[in-house]
PDB file of C-alpha atoms in Angstrom:
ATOM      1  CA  UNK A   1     -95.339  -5.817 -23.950  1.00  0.00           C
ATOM      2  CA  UNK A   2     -92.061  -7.546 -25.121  1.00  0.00           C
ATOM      3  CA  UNK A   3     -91.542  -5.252 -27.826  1.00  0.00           C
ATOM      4  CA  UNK A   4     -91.971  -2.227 -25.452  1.00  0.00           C
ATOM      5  CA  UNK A   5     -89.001  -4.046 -23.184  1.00  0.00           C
ATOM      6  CA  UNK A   6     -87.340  -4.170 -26.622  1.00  0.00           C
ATOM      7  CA  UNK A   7     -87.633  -0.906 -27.644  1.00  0.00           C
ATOM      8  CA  UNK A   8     -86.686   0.405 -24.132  1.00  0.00           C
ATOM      9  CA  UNK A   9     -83.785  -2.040 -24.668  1.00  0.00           C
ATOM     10  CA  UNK A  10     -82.836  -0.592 -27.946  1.00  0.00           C
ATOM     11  CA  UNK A  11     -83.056   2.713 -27.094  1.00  0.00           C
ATOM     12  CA  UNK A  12     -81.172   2.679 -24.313  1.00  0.00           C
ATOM     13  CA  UNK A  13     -78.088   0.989 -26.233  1.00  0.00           C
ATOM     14  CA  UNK A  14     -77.825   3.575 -28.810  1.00  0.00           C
ATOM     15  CA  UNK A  15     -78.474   6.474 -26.534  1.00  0.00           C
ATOM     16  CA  UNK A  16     -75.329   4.619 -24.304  1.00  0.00           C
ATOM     17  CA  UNK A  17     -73.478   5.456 -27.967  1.00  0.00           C
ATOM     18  CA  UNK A  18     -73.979   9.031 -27.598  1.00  0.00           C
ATOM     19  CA  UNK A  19     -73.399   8.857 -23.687  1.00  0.00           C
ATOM     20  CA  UNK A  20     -69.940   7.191 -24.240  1.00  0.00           C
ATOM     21  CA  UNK A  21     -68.853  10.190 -27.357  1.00  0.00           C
ATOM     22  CA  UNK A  22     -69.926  12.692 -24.246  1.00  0.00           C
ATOM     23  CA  UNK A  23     -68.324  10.787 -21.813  1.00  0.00           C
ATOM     24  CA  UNK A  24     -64.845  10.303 -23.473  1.00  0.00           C
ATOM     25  CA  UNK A  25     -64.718  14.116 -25.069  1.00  0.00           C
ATOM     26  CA  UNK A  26     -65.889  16.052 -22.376  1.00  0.00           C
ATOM     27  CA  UNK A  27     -64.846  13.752 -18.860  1.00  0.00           C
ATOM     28  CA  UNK A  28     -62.278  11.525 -19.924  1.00  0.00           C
ATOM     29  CA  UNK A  29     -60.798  14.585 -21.893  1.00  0.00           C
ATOM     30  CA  UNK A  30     -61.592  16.941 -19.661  1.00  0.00           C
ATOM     31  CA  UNK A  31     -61.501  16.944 -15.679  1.00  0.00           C
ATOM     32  CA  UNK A  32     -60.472  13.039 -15.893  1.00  0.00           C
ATOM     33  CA  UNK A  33     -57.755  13.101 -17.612  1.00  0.00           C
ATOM     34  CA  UNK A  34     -55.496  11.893 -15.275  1.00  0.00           C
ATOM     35  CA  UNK A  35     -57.616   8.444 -15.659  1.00  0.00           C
ATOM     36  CA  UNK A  36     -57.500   8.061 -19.066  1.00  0.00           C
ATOM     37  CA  UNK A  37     -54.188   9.696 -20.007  1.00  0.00           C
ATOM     38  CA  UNK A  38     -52.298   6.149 -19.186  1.00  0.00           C
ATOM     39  CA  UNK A  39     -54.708   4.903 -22.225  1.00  0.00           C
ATOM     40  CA  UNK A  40     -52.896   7.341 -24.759  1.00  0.00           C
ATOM     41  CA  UNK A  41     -49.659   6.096 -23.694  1.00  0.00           C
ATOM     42  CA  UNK A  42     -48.376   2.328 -24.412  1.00  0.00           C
ATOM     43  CA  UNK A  43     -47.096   1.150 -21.165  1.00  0.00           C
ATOM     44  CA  UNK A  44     -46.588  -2.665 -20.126  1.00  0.00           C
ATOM     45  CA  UNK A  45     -49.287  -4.061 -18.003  1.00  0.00           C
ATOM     46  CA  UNK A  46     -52.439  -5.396 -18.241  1.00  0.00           C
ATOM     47  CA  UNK A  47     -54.264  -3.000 -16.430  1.00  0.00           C
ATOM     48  CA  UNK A  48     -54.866   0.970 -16.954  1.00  0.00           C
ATOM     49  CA  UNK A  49     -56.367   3.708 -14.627  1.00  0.00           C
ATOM     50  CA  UNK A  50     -58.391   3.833 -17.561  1.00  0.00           C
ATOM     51  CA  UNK A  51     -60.185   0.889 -16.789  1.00  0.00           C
ATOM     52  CA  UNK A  52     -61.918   2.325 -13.935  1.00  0.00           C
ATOM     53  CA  UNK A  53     -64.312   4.267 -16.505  1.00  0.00           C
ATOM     54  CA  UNK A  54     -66.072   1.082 -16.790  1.00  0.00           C
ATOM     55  CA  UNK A  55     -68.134   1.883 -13.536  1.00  0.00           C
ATOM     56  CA  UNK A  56     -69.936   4.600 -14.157  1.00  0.00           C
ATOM     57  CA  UNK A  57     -71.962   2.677 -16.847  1.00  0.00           C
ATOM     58  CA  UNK A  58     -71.761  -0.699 -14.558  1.00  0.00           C
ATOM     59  CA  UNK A  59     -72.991   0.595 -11.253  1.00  0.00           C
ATOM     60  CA  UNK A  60     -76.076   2.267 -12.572  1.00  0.00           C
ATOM     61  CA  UNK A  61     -76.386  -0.574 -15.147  1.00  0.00           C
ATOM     62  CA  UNK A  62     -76.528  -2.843 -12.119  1.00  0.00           C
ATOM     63  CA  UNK A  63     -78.678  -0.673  -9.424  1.00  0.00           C
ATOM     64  CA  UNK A  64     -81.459  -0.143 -12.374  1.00  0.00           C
ATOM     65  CA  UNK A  65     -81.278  -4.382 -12.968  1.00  0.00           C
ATOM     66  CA  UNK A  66     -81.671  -4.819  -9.407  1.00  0.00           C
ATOM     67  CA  UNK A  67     -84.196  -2.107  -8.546  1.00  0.00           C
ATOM     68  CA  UNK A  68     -86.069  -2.889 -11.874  1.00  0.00           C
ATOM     69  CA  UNK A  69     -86.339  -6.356 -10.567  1.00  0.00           C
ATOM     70  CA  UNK A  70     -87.127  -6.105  -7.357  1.00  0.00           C
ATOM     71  CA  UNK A  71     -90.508  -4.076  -8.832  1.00  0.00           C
ATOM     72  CA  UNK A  72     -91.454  -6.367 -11.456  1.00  0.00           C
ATOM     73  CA  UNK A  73     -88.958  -6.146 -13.669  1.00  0.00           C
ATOM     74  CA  UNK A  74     -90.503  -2.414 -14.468  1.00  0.00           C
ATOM     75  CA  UNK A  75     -88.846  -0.222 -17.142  1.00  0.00           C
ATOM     76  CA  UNK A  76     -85.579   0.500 -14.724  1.00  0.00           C
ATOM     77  CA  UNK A  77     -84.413  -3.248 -15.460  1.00  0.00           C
ATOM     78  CA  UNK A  78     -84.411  -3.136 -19.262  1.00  0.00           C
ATOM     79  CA  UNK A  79     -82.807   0.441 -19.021  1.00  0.00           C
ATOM     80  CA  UNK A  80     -80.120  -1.842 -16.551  1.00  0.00           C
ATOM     81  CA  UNK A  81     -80.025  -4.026 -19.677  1.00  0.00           C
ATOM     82  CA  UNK A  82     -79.403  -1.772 -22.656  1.00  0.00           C
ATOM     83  CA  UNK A  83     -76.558   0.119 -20.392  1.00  0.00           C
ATOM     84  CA  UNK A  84     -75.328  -3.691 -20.202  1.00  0.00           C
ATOM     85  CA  UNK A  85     -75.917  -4.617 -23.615  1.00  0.00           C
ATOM     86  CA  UNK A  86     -73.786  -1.764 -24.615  1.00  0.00           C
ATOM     87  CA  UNK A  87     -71.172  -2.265 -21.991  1.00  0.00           C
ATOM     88  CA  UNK A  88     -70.601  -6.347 -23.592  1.00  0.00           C
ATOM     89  CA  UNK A  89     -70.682  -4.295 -26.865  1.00  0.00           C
ATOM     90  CA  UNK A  90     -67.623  -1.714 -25.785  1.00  0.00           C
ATOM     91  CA  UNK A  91     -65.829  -4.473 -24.180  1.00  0.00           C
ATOM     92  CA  UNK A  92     -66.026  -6.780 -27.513  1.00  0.00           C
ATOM     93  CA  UNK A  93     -65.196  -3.799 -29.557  1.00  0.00           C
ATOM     94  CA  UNK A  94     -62.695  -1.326 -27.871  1.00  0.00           C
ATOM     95  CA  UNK A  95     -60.955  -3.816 -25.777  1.00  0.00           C
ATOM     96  CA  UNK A  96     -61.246  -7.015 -27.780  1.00  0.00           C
ATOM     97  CA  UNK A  97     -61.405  -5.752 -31.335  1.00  0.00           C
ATOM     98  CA  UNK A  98     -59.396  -2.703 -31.468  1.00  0.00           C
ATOM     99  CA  UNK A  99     -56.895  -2.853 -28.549  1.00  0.00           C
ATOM    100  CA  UNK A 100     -56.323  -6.421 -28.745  1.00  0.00           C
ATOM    101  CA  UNK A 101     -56.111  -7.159 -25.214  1.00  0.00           C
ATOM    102  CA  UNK A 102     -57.261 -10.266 -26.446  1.00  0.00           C
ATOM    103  CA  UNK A 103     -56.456 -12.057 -29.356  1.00  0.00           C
ATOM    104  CA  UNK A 104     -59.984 -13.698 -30.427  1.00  0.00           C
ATOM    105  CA  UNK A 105     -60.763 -11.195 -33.300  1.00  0.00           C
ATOM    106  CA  UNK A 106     -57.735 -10.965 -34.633  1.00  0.00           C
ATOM    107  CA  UNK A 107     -57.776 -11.932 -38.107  1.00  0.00           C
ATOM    108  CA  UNK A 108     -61.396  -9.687 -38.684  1.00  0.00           C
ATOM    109  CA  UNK A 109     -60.715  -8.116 -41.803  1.00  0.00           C
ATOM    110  CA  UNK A 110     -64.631  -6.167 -41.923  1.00  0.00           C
ATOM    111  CA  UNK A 111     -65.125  -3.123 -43.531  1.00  0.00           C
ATOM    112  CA  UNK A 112     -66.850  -1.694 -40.526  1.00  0.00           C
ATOM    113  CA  UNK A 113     -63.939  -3.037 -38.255  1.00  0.00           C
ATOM    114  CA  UNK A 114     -61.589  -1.576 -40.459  1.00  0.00           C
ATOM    115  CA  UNK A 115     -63.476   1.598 -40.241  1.00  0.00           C
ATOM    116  CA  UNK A 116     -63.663   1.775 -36.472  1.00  0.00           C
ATOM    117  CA  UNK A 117     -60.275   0.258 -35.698  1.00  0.00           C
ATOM    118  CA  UNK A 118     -58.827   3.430 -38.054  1.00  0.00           C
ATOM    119  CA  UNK A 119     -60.888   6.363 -36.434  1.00  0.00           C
ATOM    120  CA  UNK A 120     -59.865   4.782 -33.405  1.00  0.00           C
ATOM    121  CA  UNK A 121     -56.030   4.765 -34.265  1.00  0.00           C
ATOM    122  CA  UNK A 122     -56.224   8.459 -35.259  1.00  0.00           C
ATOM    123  CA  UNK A 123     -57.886   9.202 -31.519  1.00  0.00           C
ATOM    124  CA  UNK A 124     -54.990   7.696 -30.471  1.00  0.00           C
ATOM    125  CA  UNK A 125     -52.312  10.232 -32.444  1.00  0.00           C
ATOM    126  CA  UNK A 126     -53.312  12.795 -29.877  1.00  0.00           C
ATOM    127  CA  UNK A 127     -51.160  11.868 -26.438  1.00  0.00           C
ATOM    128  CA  UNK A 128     -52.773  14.973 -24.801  1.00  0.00           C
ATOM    129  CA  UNK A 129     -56.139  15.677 -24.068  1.00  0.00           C
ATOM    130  CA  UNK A 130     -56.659  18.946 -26.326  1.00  0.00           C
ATOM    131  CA  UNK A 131     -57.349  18.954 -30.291  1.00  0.00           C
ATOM    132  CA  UNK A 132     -59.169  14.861 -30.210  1.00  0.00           C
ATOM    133  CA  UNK A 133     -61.365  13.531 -32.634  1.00  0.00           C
ATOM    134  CA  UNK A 134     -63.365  10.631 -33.164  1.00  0.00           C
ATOM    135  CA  UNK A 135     -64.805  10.144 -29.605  1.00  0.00           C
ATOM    136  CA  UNK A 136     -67.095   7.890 -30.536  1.00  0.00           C
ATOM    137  CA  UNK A 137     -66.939   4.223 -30.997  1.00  0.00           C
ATOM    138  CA  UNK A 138     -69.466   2.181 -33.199  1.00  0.00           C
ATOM    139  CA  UNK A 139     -70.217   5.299 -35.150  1.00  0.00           C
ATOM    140  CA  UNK A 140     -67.276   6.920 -36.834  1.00  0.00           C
ATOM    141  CA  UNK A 141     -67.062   9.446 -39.476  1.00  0.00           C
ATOM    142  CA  UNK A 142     -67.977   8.138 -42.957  1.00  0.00           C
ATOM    143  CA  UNK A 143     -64.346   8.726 -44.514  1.00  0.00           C
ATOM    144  CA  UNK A 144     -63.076   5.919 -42.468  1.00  0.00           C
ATOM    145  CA  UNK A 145     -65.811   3.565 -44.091  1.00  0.00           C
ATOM    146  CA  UNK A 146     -64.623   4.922 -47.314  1.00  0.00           C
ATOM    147  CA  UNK A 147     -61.129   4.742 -46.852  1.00  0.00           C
ATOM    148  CA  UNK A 148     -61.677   1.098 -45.644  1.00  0.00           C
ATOM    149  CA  UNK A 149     -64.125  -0.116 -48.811  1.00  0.00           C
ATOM    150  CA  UNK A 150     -61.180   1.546 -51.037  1.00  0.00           C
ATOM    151  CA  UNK A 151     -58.581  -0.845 -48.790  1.00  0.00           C
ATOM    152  CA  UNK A 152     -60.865  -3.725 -49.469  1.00  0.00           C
ATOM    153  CA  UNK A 153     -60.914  -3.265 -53.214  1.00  0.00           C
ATOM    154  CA  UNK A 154     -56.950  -2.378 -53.711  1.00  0.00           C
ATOM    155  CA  UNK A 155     -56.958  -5.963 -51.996  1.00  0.00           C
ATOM    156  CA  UNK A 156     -59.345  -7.728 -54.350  1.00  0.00           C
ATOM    157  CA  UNK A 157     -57.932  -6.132 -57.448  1.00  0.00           C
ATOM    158  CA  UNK A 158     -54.781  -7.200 -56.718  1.00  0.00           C
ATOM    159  CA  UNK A 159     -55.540 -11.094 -56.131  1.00  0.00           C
TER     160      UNK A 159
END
């Protein structure tokens, strides 16, 4: 039974992957932009409207952990989990790792990082919400992971 819970666990985070492309092309650049515009803008402050995106994963994330507790811990709860798993994950990586509002990855010099943090950068060249690309977050187009291998050797060659 575990690695049912697992696989419902797994699933669930990479289908969040596709959820959070749909969410940030079509809602955050759509009919929400007046949420996440403050995002495409540096501005001082800690906080953005932005940041308010962040519950519509966390409030079903929670009500399927509770609910999916409350009956056993059926399939609901380890839905609940994957939705958080992912949510740690986006946290780590947009907020942490690419926006810095941290500074505990800062000297990560990964390929994939690399990779991510660039696609991520170029998202950010477009201050309105028509003509975006690279919606996504841990999967990015592959000339971003080539671009950053190509980095990573200049580097090497030159030491």
């Amino acid at each position: 039974m575990i690695w049912f819970h697992l696989f419902i666990v797994l699933l669930t985070f990479f289908t969040m992957e596709f959820m959070a492309w749909f969410t940030h092309k079509f809602v955050m650049h759509g009919f929400m932009w007046y949420f996440h515009e403050d995002h495409h803008v540096v501005k001082p402050g800690f906080f953005e409207k932005n940041d308010f995106f962040f519950l519509i994963y966390a409030i079903p994330s929670s009500l399927l952990i509770f609910f999916g507790a409350e009956s056993g811990f059926d399939f609901r709860f380890f839905i609940g989990i994957g939705i958080l798993c992912y949510g740690i994950c986006y946290f780590l990586v947009h907020d942490v790792l690419i926006h810095q509002r941290f500074s505990w990855f800062s000297r990560t010099d990964n390929i994939y990082f690399r990779a991510i943090r660039k696609a991520h950068k170029v998202h950010h060249k477009h201050l309105i919400k028509e003509d975006g690309e690279c919606f996504g977050m841990l999967l990015v187009p592959i000339k971003y992971f080539r671009e950053a291998a190509q980095y990573k050797k200049a580097i090497r060659s030159k030491n």
